[in-house]
Amino acid sequence: MEFGSLLILFLATISGILAQYVQESELVINGTLPMSHTDANYICATIDWWPDDKCNYNHCPWGSASALNLDLSNPILTKAVQAFEHLRIRVGGSLQDQVVYNVGGFAGPCHPFLKMKGGLFGFTKGCLHSERWDELNHFFAKTGSLVTFGLNALYGRHHINKGVWGGKWNSSNARDFITYTVSKGYQIHSWEFGNELSGNGIGAMVHADQYGSDLIELRGIIDNLYREIRPKPLLVAPGGFFDKEWFAKLLKVSGSKIVDVMTLHLYNLGPGMDPNLVKKILDPHFLSRASITFGDLRQTIQTNGPWASSWVGESGGAYNSGGRHVSDTFVNSFWYLDQLAMAAKYHSEVYCRQSLIGGNYGLLNKTTFLPNPDYYSALLWHQLMGTGVLSVERKSCGPHLRTYAHCSKGKAGITLLLINLSNQTEFELKVHSILNMNLHPIKDKKLSFIHRMKSMFSWMGSKSTNKELAREEYHLTPQGGDLRSKTMLLNGVPLELTKTGDIPYLKPSIVDVNSPLTIAPLTIKFIQFPNFDASGCK
């Protein structure tokens, strides 16, 4: 390359650097009392029922990822689940209300789902063989999974009109299935009743008064079959989209302590084919709309069923199998981590990602089983974020910096999650305890060339000889700066399986606690402060 071209390139680089800003900001964290708590095993992922000929937008993204045909012997799958120690796995999805169980008195044919014009979601009923249920439970036991199983809530009902299903639930097949499960000693953490039958339903709906009555019957079945077993599985419902009136009526009809958990489904990014998916993910005002739903669910439970906790029972961001070349790339972690953190603030105790594998939104690639970027985001959350959710007061941050704090998991102090949605502003932060309110006025300033060049390599950190005077940083960036990269970098190092096929160790940078804390544009960072004054975390 000639000197003139090099000079032009250099000047263009300087121009791009100088066009960016540093925003000095401050965070005040209240570590004296958590504002809410999550379950210790907050991260959850779904194994769905969709067969390989489930297609959206002329693309069929599921492959062999169904509960009926997933290769449970794949070593990457096993290691990916085991990395969470006790990953919550929900077996469920749109087709669960068409699943019959080949156990007990079941006498019908036992076939997989087949495409059928006019069928619910375009498919026939599908059958779960007892042998396949045995295989699934062997996998769950081997990987230490905590299992939520979604039961068929349409069994025995009839279609009335316009998606409305009526009649009493026939509990016989589910009773036989739970009886078989108990007889084999399989550990089920919770039984969920139905999938997306609430409100107007998705494909089908059941009125709340009938649903509540059926839940009372299911509660009796569980209490009877587990009368000598502790702990007894939780009863989870309705596994659907939030409808305030419907949810409130369900709690009133079913009554005190019938339902243990109310589960919400949320796909706030819209359809997977939307060309504006990335724009939505990077829009802080759009992301914040989900807080209205979380808040309304919290209020509905407090008013009508305070004995119940709340879970996000299914959420994949974009519905209809997720966004192709979006949901399985780095940019999706801006949405995913923000959702995890926001839901936790509103007292959600568990968050189930659609899906563990399958669709465009799988945490694992459906063909290779290799982890997608969101898998590592989930694993970092699981390893770093404790159950105590802390309040964060922001000074001069602006909407594009998303800030969340939890008590640290398994160690003293707090862990901060920073998500920078801005494409041009770097934030330099001072972090204080609420006990130290001596905050200083802040002004925006243009980022100097030298400072910018230093900050480009800030992920490397400065090594501290005294770990008690250090913080741990986990800086997430996309490979090559491409937001749609399927490779995530942790502190500049690609996250890839080891040569032996193991999940890599997620190694932090050790940084002097007094060095500047920055978050570069369009990146994510977890920061663990071991000596932060947080009496509410002890």
Coordinates of C-alpha atoms in Angstrom, one line a residue:
M1 CA 0.0 0.0 0.0
E2 CA 1.4 3.5 -0.9
F3 CA 2.2 6.1 1.7
G4 CA -0.7 8.3 0.6
S5 CA -3.2 5.5 1.1
L6 CA -1.7 4.7 4.5
L7 CA -2.1 8.3 5.5
I8 CA -5.7 8.5 4.4
L9 CA -6.4 5.3 6.3
F10 CA -4.7 6.6 9.4
L11 CA -6.5 9.9 9.3
A12 CA -9.8 8.1 8.8
T13 CA -9.1 6.0 11.9
I14 CA -8.3 9.0 14.0
S15 CA -11.4 10.7 12.8
G16 CA -13.5 7.7 13.8
I17 CA -11.8 7.6 17.2
L18 CA -12.2 11.3 17.9
A19 CA -15.9 11.1 16.8
Q20 CA -16.5 9.0 19.9
Y21 CA -17.2 10.3 23.3
V22 CA -16.5 9.3 26.9
Q23 CA -19.4 9.9 29.3
E24 CA -18.3 10.0 32.9
S25 CA -21.0 8.5 35.1
E26 CA -21.5 7.2 38.6
L27 CA -23.4 4.3 40.1
V28 CA -24.7 4.1 43.7
I29 CA -25.5 0.6 44.7
N30 CA -27.6 -0.3 47.7
G31 CA -26.0 -3.4 49.2
T32 CA -27.8 -3.1 52.5
L33 CA -31.0 -5.0 51.5
P34 CA -31.8 -6.9 48.2
M35 CA -34.8 -5.5 46.4
S36 CA -35.8 -9.1 45.2
H37 CA -34.4 -12.6 45.0
T38 CA -34.0 -15.2 42.3
D39 CA -33.8 -18.9 42.7
A40 CA -30.2 -20.2 43.0
N41 CA -30.8 -22.0 39.7
Y42 CA -32.3 -19.0 37.8
I43 CA -31.1 -20.1 34.3
C44 CA -33.5 -22.5 32.6
A45 CA -33.8 -23.7 29.0
T46 CA -36.4 -25.6 27.0
I47 CA -36.3 -28.8 25.2
D48 CA -39.2 -28.5 22.7
W49 CA -41.4 -31.0 20.8
W50 CA -41.1 -29.4 17.3
P51 CA -40.1 -32.0 14.6
D52 CA -37.6 -31.4 11.9
D53 CA -40.3 -30.4 9.4
K54 CA -41.4 -27.4 11.5
C55 CA -40.7 -24.5 9.3
N56 CA -41.0 -20.7 9.4
Y57 CA -40.4 -18.2 6.5
N58 CA -39.3 -21.0 4.1
H59 CA -36.7 -22.1 6.6
C60 CA -36.7 -25.3 8.8
P61 CA -34.4 -24.6 11.8
W62 CA -35.2 -27.4 14.2
G63 CA -33.5 -30.5 12.9
S64 CA -33.4 -33.4 15.3
A65 CA -33.9 -31.2 18.4
S66 CA -37.2 -32.6 19.6
A67 CA -37.7 -34.3 23.0
L68 CA -38.6 -37.3 20.8
N69 CA -35.4 -37.5 18.8
L70 CA -32.7 -35.4 20.3
D71 CA -29.3 -37.2 20.4
L72 CA -29.0 -37.5 24.2
S73 CA -25.7 -39.3 23.9
N74 CA -23.9 -36.3 22.2
P75 CA -20.9 -35.5 24.5
I76 CA -21.1 -31.8 23.8
L77 CA -24.7 -31.7 24.8
T78 CA -23.9 -33.5 28.1
K79 CA -21.0 -31.2 28.9
A80 CA -22.9 -28.1 28.0
V81 CA -25.7 -29.0 30.5
Q82 CA -23.3 -30.2 33.2
A83 CA -21.4 -26.9 33.1
F84 CA -24.4 -25.4 35.0
E85 CA -24.2 -28.1 37.7
H86 CA -28.0 -28.0 38.0
L87 CA -29.5 -26.5 34.8
R88 CA -33.2 -26.2 34.8
I89 CA -34.7 -27.9 31.8
R90 CA -38.3 -27.4 30.8
V91 CA -39.8 -30.0 28.5
G92 CA -42.6 -28.2 26.7
G93 CA -43.7 -25.9 23.9
S94 CA -46.5 -25.4 21.5
L95 CA -47.1 -29.1 20.7
Q96 CA -47.2 -30.2 24.4
D97 CA -51.0 -30.1 24.5
Q98 CA -51.1 -32.7 21.7
V99 CA -48.7 -35.1 23.4
V100 CA -50.1 -38.4 24.6
Y101 CA -48.1 -40.7 26.9
N102 CA -47.7 -44.4 26.1
V103 CA -48.1 -45.7 29.7
G104 CA -50.7 -47.3 31.9
G105 CA -54.1 -47.7 30.3
F106 CA -53.2 -45.9 27.0
A107 CA -54.4 -48.0 24.1
G108 CA -54.0 -45.8 21.1
P109 CA -51.4 -45.8 18.4
C110 CA -48.0 -44.2 19.5
H111 CA -46.8 -42.2 16.5
P112 CA -44.6 -39.1 16.3
F113 CA -46.0 -35.7 15.2
L114 CA -47.0 -35.6 11.5
K115 CA -47.9 -32.6 9.4
M116 CA -51.7 -32.4 9.0
K117 CA -53.6 -29.6 7.3
G118 CA -56.1 -28.2 9.8
G119 CA -54.3 -29.7 12.8
L120 CA -53.4 -27.6 15.8
F121 CA -50.2 -25.8 14.7
G122 CA -50.4 -27.9 11.5
F123 CA -49.6 -31.2 13.2
T124 CA -51.3 -34.4 14.4
K125 CA -51.0 -35.6 18.0
G126 CA -47.6 -37.1 18.9
C127 CA -46.8 -39.8 21.4
L128 CA -44.1 -40.1 24.0
H129 CA -43.0 -43.8 24.4
S130 CA -42.2 -44.9 28.0
E131 CA -38.8 -46.0 26.7
R132 CA -38.0 -42.5 25.4
W133 CA -39.1 -41.0 28.8
D134 CA -36.7 -43.5 30.4
E135 CA -33.9 -42.2 28.1
L136 CA -34.7 -38.6 28.9
N137 CA -34.6 -39.2 32.6
H138 CA -31.3 -41.0 32.4
F139 CA -29.9 -37.9 30.7
F140 CA -31.4 -35.6 33.3
A141 CA -29.9 -37.7 36.1
K142 CA -26.5 -37.8 34.4
T143 CA -26.4 -34.1 33.9
G144 CA -27.9 -33.1 37.2
S145 CA -30.8 -31.3 35.6
L146 CA -33.8 -29.8 37.4
V147 CA -36.8 -30.8 35.3
T148 CA -40.1 -29.0 34.6
F149 CA -42.4 -31.1 32.5
G150 CA -45.3 -29.5 30.6
L151 CA -48.4 -31.7 30.7
N152 CA -51.1 -31.9 28.0
A153 CA -54.0 -29.7 29.2
L154 CA -56.2 -30.2 26.2
Y155 CA -56.6 -34.0 26.7
G156 CA -60.3 -34.9 26.6
R157 CA -61.5 -31.4 25.6
H158 CA -63.2 -30.5 22.4
H159 CA -62.8 -27.6 20.0
I160 CA -65.9 -25.3 20.2
N161 CA -65.1 -22.4 17.9
K162 CA -62.5 -19.8 16.9
G163 CA -59.7 -21.4 18.9
V164 CA -61.8 -21.9 22.1
W165 CA -61.7 -25.4 23.6
G166 CA -64.3 -26.5 26.1
G167 CA -65.1 -29.4 28.4
K168 CA -63.4 -30.8 31.4
W169 CA -59.8 -32.0 31.2
N170 CA -59.4 -35.8 31.1
S171 CA -56.7 -36.4 33.7
S172 CA -56.4 -40.2 33.1
N173 CA -53.4 -40.1 30.8
A174 CA -51.5 -37.6 32.8
R175 CA -52.3 -39.5 36.0
D176 CA -50.9 -42.7 34.5
F177 CA -47.8 -40.8 33.3
I178 CA -47.1 -39.2 36.7
T179 CA -47.7 -42.6 38.3
Y180 CA -45.2 -44.2 36.0
T181 CA -42.7 -41.4 36.7
V182 CA -43.0 -41.9 40.5
S183 CA -42.7 -45.7 40.2
K184 CA -39.4 -45.3 38.4
G185 CA -38.0 -42.9 41.0
Y186 CA -37.5 -40.1 38.4
Q187 CA -36.9 -36.7 40.0
I188 CA -39.3 -34.1 38.6
H189 CA -38.9 -30.6 40.1
S190 CA -42.2 -29.3 38.8
W191 CA -45.2 -30.2 36.7
E192 CA -46.5 -27.5 34.4
F193 CA -50.1 -27.5 33.1
G194 CA -50.7 -26.5 29.5
N195 CA -48.9 -24.2 27.1
E196 CA -50.1 -20.8 25.9
L197 CA -53.8 -21.5 26.6
S198 CA -54.3 -18.3 28.6
G199 CA -56.1 -15.1 27.5
N200 CA -56.9 -15.4 23.8
G201 CA -54.5 -18.4 23.5
I202 CA -52.0 -19.2 20.8
G203 CA -53.8 -21.7 18.6
A204 CA -56.1 -22.7 21.4
M205 CA -57.5 -21.2 24.6
V206 CA -59.3 -22.5 27.7
H207 CA -61.4 -20.3 29.9
A208 CA -59.9 -19.4 33.2
D209 CA -62.7 -20.8 35.4
Q210 CA -62.4 -24.3 33.8
Y211 CA -58.6 -24.1 33.8
G212 CA -58.7 -23.3 37.6
S213 CA -61.0 -26.2 38.3
D214 CA -58.7 -28.5 36.4
L215 CA -55.7 -27.3 38.4
I216 CA -57.4 -28.2 41.6
E217 CA -57.8 -31.8 40.2
L218 CA -54.1 -31.9 39.2
R219 CA -53.1 -30.6 42.6
G220 CA -54.9 -33.5 44.2
I221 CA -53.2 -36.0 41.8
I222 CA -49.7 -34.7 42.7
D223 CA -50.4 -34.5 46.4
N224 CA -51.7 -38.1 46.4
L225 CA -49.0 -39.7 44.2
Y226 CA -46.2 -37.9 46.1
R227 CA -47.7 -38.2 49.6
E228 CA -44.7 -40.1 50.9
I229 CA -42.1 -38.3 48.8
R230 CA -40.2 -35.1 49.7
P231 CA -39.7 -32.7 48.3
K232 CA -43.0 -32.7 46.4
P233 CA -42.9 -31.3 42.9
L234 CA -44.3 -27.8 42.4
L235 CA -47.4 -27.2 40.3
V236 CA -46.7 -24.6 37.6
A237 CA -49.3 -22.8 35.4
P238 CA -50.4 -21.5 33.0
G239 CA -47.3 -21.3 30.8
G240 CA -48.8 -18.5 28.6
F241 CA -48.9 -14.9 27.6
F242 CA -50.0 -12.5 30.3
D243 CA -53.6 -11.4 30.4
K244 CA -54.4 -9.6 33.6
E245 CA -58.0 -10.6 33.9
W246 CA -57.4 -14.2 32.9
F247 CA -54.5 -14.6 35.3
A248 CA -56.3 -13.0 38.2
K249 CA -59.4 -15.2 37.6
L250 CA -57.3 -18.3 37.5
L251 CA -55.8 -17.6 40.9
K252 CA -59.2 -16.8 42.4
V253 CA -60.9 -19.9 41.0
S254 CA -58.1 -22.3 41.9
G255 CA -57.7 -20.8 45.4
S256 CA -55.0 -20.7 48.1
K257 CA -51.8 -22.7 47.6
I258 CA -53.0 -24.7 44.6
V259 CA -50.6 -23.1 42.1
D260 CA -47.1 -22.7 43.3
V261 CA -45.7 -20.8 40.3
M262 CA -47.3 -18.5 37.7
T263 CA -45.4 -18.8 34.5
L264 CA -45.3 -16.0 31.9
H265 CA -44.3 -16.3 28.2
L266 CA -42.7 -13.3 26.6
Y267 CA -41.5 -12.7 23.0
N268 CA -41.1 -8.9 23.1
L269 CA -39.0 -8.6 19.9
G270 CA -41.9 -9.7 17.6
P271 CA -41.7 -12.1 14.7
G272 CA -38.4 -13.7 13.7
M273 CA -38.7 -12.4 10.1
D274 CA -38.7 -8.7 11.3
P275 CA -35.9 -6.9 9.5
N276 CA -35.6 -4.5 12.4
L277 CA -34.7 -7.1 15.0
V278 CA -31.2 -5.8 15.6
K279 CA -32.5 -2.2 15.8
K280 CA -35.0 -3.3 18.5
I281 CA -32.4 -5.2 20.4
L282 CA -30.2 -2.0 20.6
D283 CA -33.1 0.3 21.4
P284 CA -33.1 0.9 25.2
H285 CA -36.6 2.3 25.2
F286 CA -37.9 -0.7 23.3
L287 CA -36.3 -3.1 25.7
S288 CA -37.7 -1.3 28.7
R289 CA -41.3 -1.9 27.6
A290 CA -41.0 -5.5 29.0
S291 CA -40.9 -4.0 32.5
I292 CA -44.6 -3.1 32.2
T293 CA -45.5 -6.8 31.7
F294 CA -43.2 -7.9 34.5
G295 CA -44.7 -5.3 36.8
D296 CA -48.3 -6.1 36.0
L297 CA -47.7 -9.8 36.6
R298 CA -46.1 -9.0 40.0
Q299 CA -49.0 -6.9 41.0
T300 CA -51.6 -9.5 39.8
I301 CA -49.9 -12.2 41.9
Q302 CA -49.6 -10.0 45.0
T303 CA -53.3 -9.0 44.8
N304 CA -54.8 -12.4 43.9
G305 CA -52.4 -15.1 44.8
P306 CA -49.5 -14.0 47.1
W307 CA -48.6 -17.6 47.8
A308 CA -47.4 -18.1 44.2
S309 CA -44.0 -17.1 42.8
S310 CA -43.4 -16.0 39.2
W311 CA -41.2 -17.4 36.5
V312 CA -40.6 -16.5 32.9
G313 CA -41.6 -19.9 31.6
E314 CA -40.5 -19.3 28.0
S315 CA -38.8 -16.5 26.2
G316 CA -36.9 -16.6 23.0
G317 CA -36.9 -12.9 22.1
A318 CA -38.4 -13.3 18.6
Y319 CA -41.2 -15.8 18.0
N320 CA -41.6 -18.3 15.2
S321 CA -38.3 -20.0 15.9
G322 CA -36.3 -16.7 16.4
G323 CA -34.5 -14.5 14.0
R324 CA -32.2 -16.2 11.5
H325 CA -28.6 -14.8 11.8
V326 CA -29.7 -12.7 14.7
S327 CA -30.9 -14.9 17.6
D328 CA -27.8 -17.2 17.4
T329 CA -25.3 -14.3 17.2
F330 CA -23.5 -11.9 19.6
V331 CA -26.0 -9.1 19.3
N332 CA -28.8 -11.2 20.8
S333 CA -26.9 -11.2 24.2
F334 CA -27.8 -7.5 24.6
W335 CA -31.4 -8.6 24.7
Y336 CA -30.9 -11.8 26.6
L337 CA -28.8 -10.5 29.5
D338 CA -31.0 -7.4 29.7
Q339 CA -34.1 -9.6 30.0
L340 CA -32.5 -11.8 32.6
A341 CA -31.6 -8.8 34.7
M342 CA -34.9 -7.0 34.3
A343 CA -37.0 -10.0 35.1
A344 CA -34.9 -10.6 38.2
K345 CA -35.7 -7.0 39.4
Y346 CA -39.4 -7.8 39.1
H347 CA -39.2 -10.9 41.4
S348 CA -39.0 -13.5 38.6
E349 CA -37.3 -16.5 40.3
V350 CA -36.6 -18.5 37.2
Y351 CA -36.0 -17.6 33.5
C352 CA -36.5 -20.3 30.9
R353 CA -34.9 -19.6 27.5
Q354 CA -36.4 -20.9 24.3
S355 CA -34.5 -23.0 23.6
L356 CA -31.7 -25.2 24.8
I357 CA -31.3 -26.5 21.3
G358 CA -33.4 -26.0 18.1
G359 CA -34.8 -23.1 16.2
N360 CA -32.7 -20.0 15.5
Y361 CA -32.7 -19.1 19.2
G362 CA -31.1 -22.3 20.6
L363 CA -28.3 -21.9 23.1
L364 CA -26.6 -24.7 21.2
N365 CA -26.3 -25.2 17.5
K366 CA -28.9 -27.8 16.4
T367 CA -26.4 -29.6 14.1
T368 CA -23.0 -29.3 15.7
F369 CA -24.2 -28.8 19.3
L370 CA -21.6 -26.1 19.7
P371 CA -22.5 -23.3 22.0
N372 CA -23.9 -20.0 20.5
P373 CA -22.9 -16.7 22.1
D374 CA -26.0 -16.6 24.4
Y375 CA -24.9 -19.9 25.9
Y376 CA -21.8 -18.3 27.3
S377 CA -23.8 -15.2 28.5
A378 CA -26.1 -17.6 30.4
L379 CA -23.1 -19.5 31.9
L380 CA -21.5 -16.3 33.0
W381 CA -24.7 -15.2 34.7
H382 CA -25.0 -18.5 36.4
Q383 CA -21.5 -18.4 37.7
L384 CA -21.3 -14.8 38.8
M385 CA -24.8 -13.5 39.7
G386 CA -26.1 -14.5 43.1
T387 CA -29.7 -14.6 44.2
G388 CA -29.9 -11.1 45.8
V389 CA -30.9 -8.4 43.4
L390 CA -29.6 -4.9 44.3
S391 CA -30.9 -1.5 43.6
V392 CA -28.7 0.7 41.4
E393 CA -29.0 4.5 41.3
R394 CA -27.5 6.1 38.2
K395 CA -25.9 9.5 37.8
S396 CA -25.4 10.9 34.3
C397 CA -25.6 7.5 32.5
G398 CA -28.1 8.0 29.8
P399 CA -30.5 5.3 28.6
H400 CA -28.0 3.4 26.4
L401 CA -26.1 2.1 29.4
R402 CA -28.0 -0.7 31.1
T403 CA -26.8 -1.3 34.7
Y404 CA -27.7 -4.1 37.0
A405 CA -26.2 -5.5 40.3
H406 CA -26.5 -8.7 42.3
C407 CA -24.9 -10.1 45.3
S408 CA -22.0 -12.2 44.0
K409 CA -22.5 -15.9 43.7
G410 CA -20.4 -18.0 46.1
K411 CA -18.2 -15.2 47.3
A412 CA -18.3 -11.9 49.1
G413 CA -19.2 -8.6 47.5
I414 CA -21.3 -7.7 44.5
T415 CA -21.3 -8.3 40.7
L416 CA -22.2 -5.6 38.3
L417 CA -23.6 -6.2 34.8
L418 CA -23.0 -3.4 32.3
I419 CA -24.6 -3.4 28.8
N420 CA -23.6 -0.6 26.5
L421 CA -26.1 -0.2 23.7
S422 CA -24.5 3.0 22.3
N423 CA -22.5 2.7 19.1
Q424 CA -20.4 5.8 19.9
T425 CA -20.2 6.5 23.6
E426 CA -17.8 4.8 26.0
F427 CA -18.8 5.1 29.7
E428 CA -16.3 5.7 32.5
L429 CA -17.8 4.8 35.8
K430 CA -17.3 5.4 39.4
V431 CA -19.1 2.8 41.6
H432 CA -20.1 3.7 45.2
S433 CA -22.0 2.1 48.0
I434 CA -25.1 3.9 49.2
L435 CA -23.1 4.5 52.4
N436 CA -20.8 6.8 50.4
M437 CA -22.9 9.5 48.8
N438 CA -20.1 12.1 48.1
L439 CA -20.8 12.2 44.4
H440 CA -19.3 14.8 42.1
P441 CA -20.9 16.7 39.2
I442 CA -20.2 15.1 35.9
K443 CA -19.6 16.6 32.5
D444 CA -19.4 15.0 29.0
K445 CA -16.1 15.3 27.4
K446 CA -14.6 14.4 24.0
L447 CA -12.4 11.4 24.2
S448 CA -8.8 12.2 23.6
F449 CA -6.8 10.3 21.1
I450 CA -4.3 8.9 23.6
H451 CA -7.1 8.0 26.1
R452 CA -9.0 6.3 23.3
M453 CA -6.1 4.3 22.2
K454 CA -5.5 3.1 25.8
S455 CA -9.2 2.2 26.3
M456 CA -9.1 0.1 23.1
F457 CA -7.0 -2.3 25.1
S458 CA -8.5 -1.7 28.5
W459 CA -9.9 -5.3 28.6
M460 CA -6.3 -6.5 29.3
G461 CA -6.4 -4.8 32.7
S462 CA -3.6 -4.2 35.0
K463 CA -2.4 -7.1 37.1
S464 CA -2.7 -6.7 40.8
T465 CA -0.4 -8.4 43.2
N466 CA -3.0 -8.3 45.9
K467 CA -6.3 -9.9 44.9
E468 CA -8.0 -8.3 47.8
L469 CA -7.4 -4.9 46.1
A470 CA -8.5 -6.1 42.7
R471 CA -11.7 -6.6 40.8
E472 CA -12.6 -9.3 38.2
E473 CA -13.7 -8.2 34.8
Y474 CA -15.4 -10.3 32.1
H475 CA -15.6 -8.2 28.9
L476 CA -17.7 -9.6 26.1
T477 CA -17.2 -8.5 22.5
P478 CA -17.9 -10.0 19.1
Q479 CA -15.2 -11.5 17.0
G480 CA -14.0 -9.0 14.3
G481 CA -16.3 -6.4 15.7
D482 CA -19.2 -8.0 13.8
L483 CA -22.3 -7.8 16.0
R484 CA -23.7 -10.8 14.1
S485 CA -20.7 -12.9 14.7
K486 CA -21.4 -16.4 16.1
T487 CA -18.1 -16.2 18.1
M488 CA -18.0 -14.3 21.4
L489 CA -14.7 -13.0 22.8
L490 CA -14.1 -13.0 26.6
N491 CA -11.4 -10.4 27.4
G492 CA -10.3 -10.7 23.8
V493 CA -10.1 -14.5 23.7
P494 CA -12.6 -16.5 21.5
L495 CA -14.9 -18.7 23.6
E496 CA -14.5 -22.1 22.0
L497 CA -14.5 -25.7 23.2
T498 CA -11.2 -27.0 24.4
K499 CA -9.3 -29.6 22.4
T500 CA -10.9 -32.3 24.5
G501 CA -14.4 -31.0 23.7
D502 CA -15.0 -29.4 27.1
I503 CA -16.7 -26.1 27.9
P504 CA -13.8 -23.5 28.3
Y505 CA -13.0 -22.0 31.7
L506 CA -14.4 -18.4 31.8
K507 CA -11.3 -16.6 32.9
P508 CA -11.6 -13.0 34.2
S509 CA -9.1 -10.2 33.9
I510 CA -7.7 -9.2 37.3
V511 CA -7.8 -5.4 37.5
D512 CA -6.6 -3.0 40.2
V513 CA -9.7 -1.9 42.0
N514 CA -8.6 1.8 41.7
S515 CA -8.1 1.7 38.0
P516 CA -10.7 3.4 35.7
L517 CA -13.8 1.3 35.0
T518 CA -14.9 1.6 31.4
I519 CA -17.4 0.0 29.1
A520 CA -16.7 0.4 25.4
P521 CA -19.5 1.0 22.8
L522 CA -21.7 -2.1 21.9
T523 CA -20.0 -4.4 24.5
I524 CA -21.0 -6.1 27.7
K525 CA -19.1 -6.5 30.9
F526 CA -19.5 -8.3 34.2
I527 CA -17.5 -6.9 37.1
Q528 CA -17.0 -8.7 40.4
F529 CA -16.1 -6.5 43.4
P530 CA -15.0 -8.8 46.3
N531 CA -14.7 -6.0 48.9
F532 CA -17.8 -4.0 48.1
D533 CA -19.7 -3.0 51.3
A534 CA -22.8 -5.0 50.9
S535 CA -24.1 -6.1 54.3
G536 CA -27.4 -7.4 52.7
C537 CA -25.4 -10.0 50.8
K538 CA -23.9 -11.7 53.9

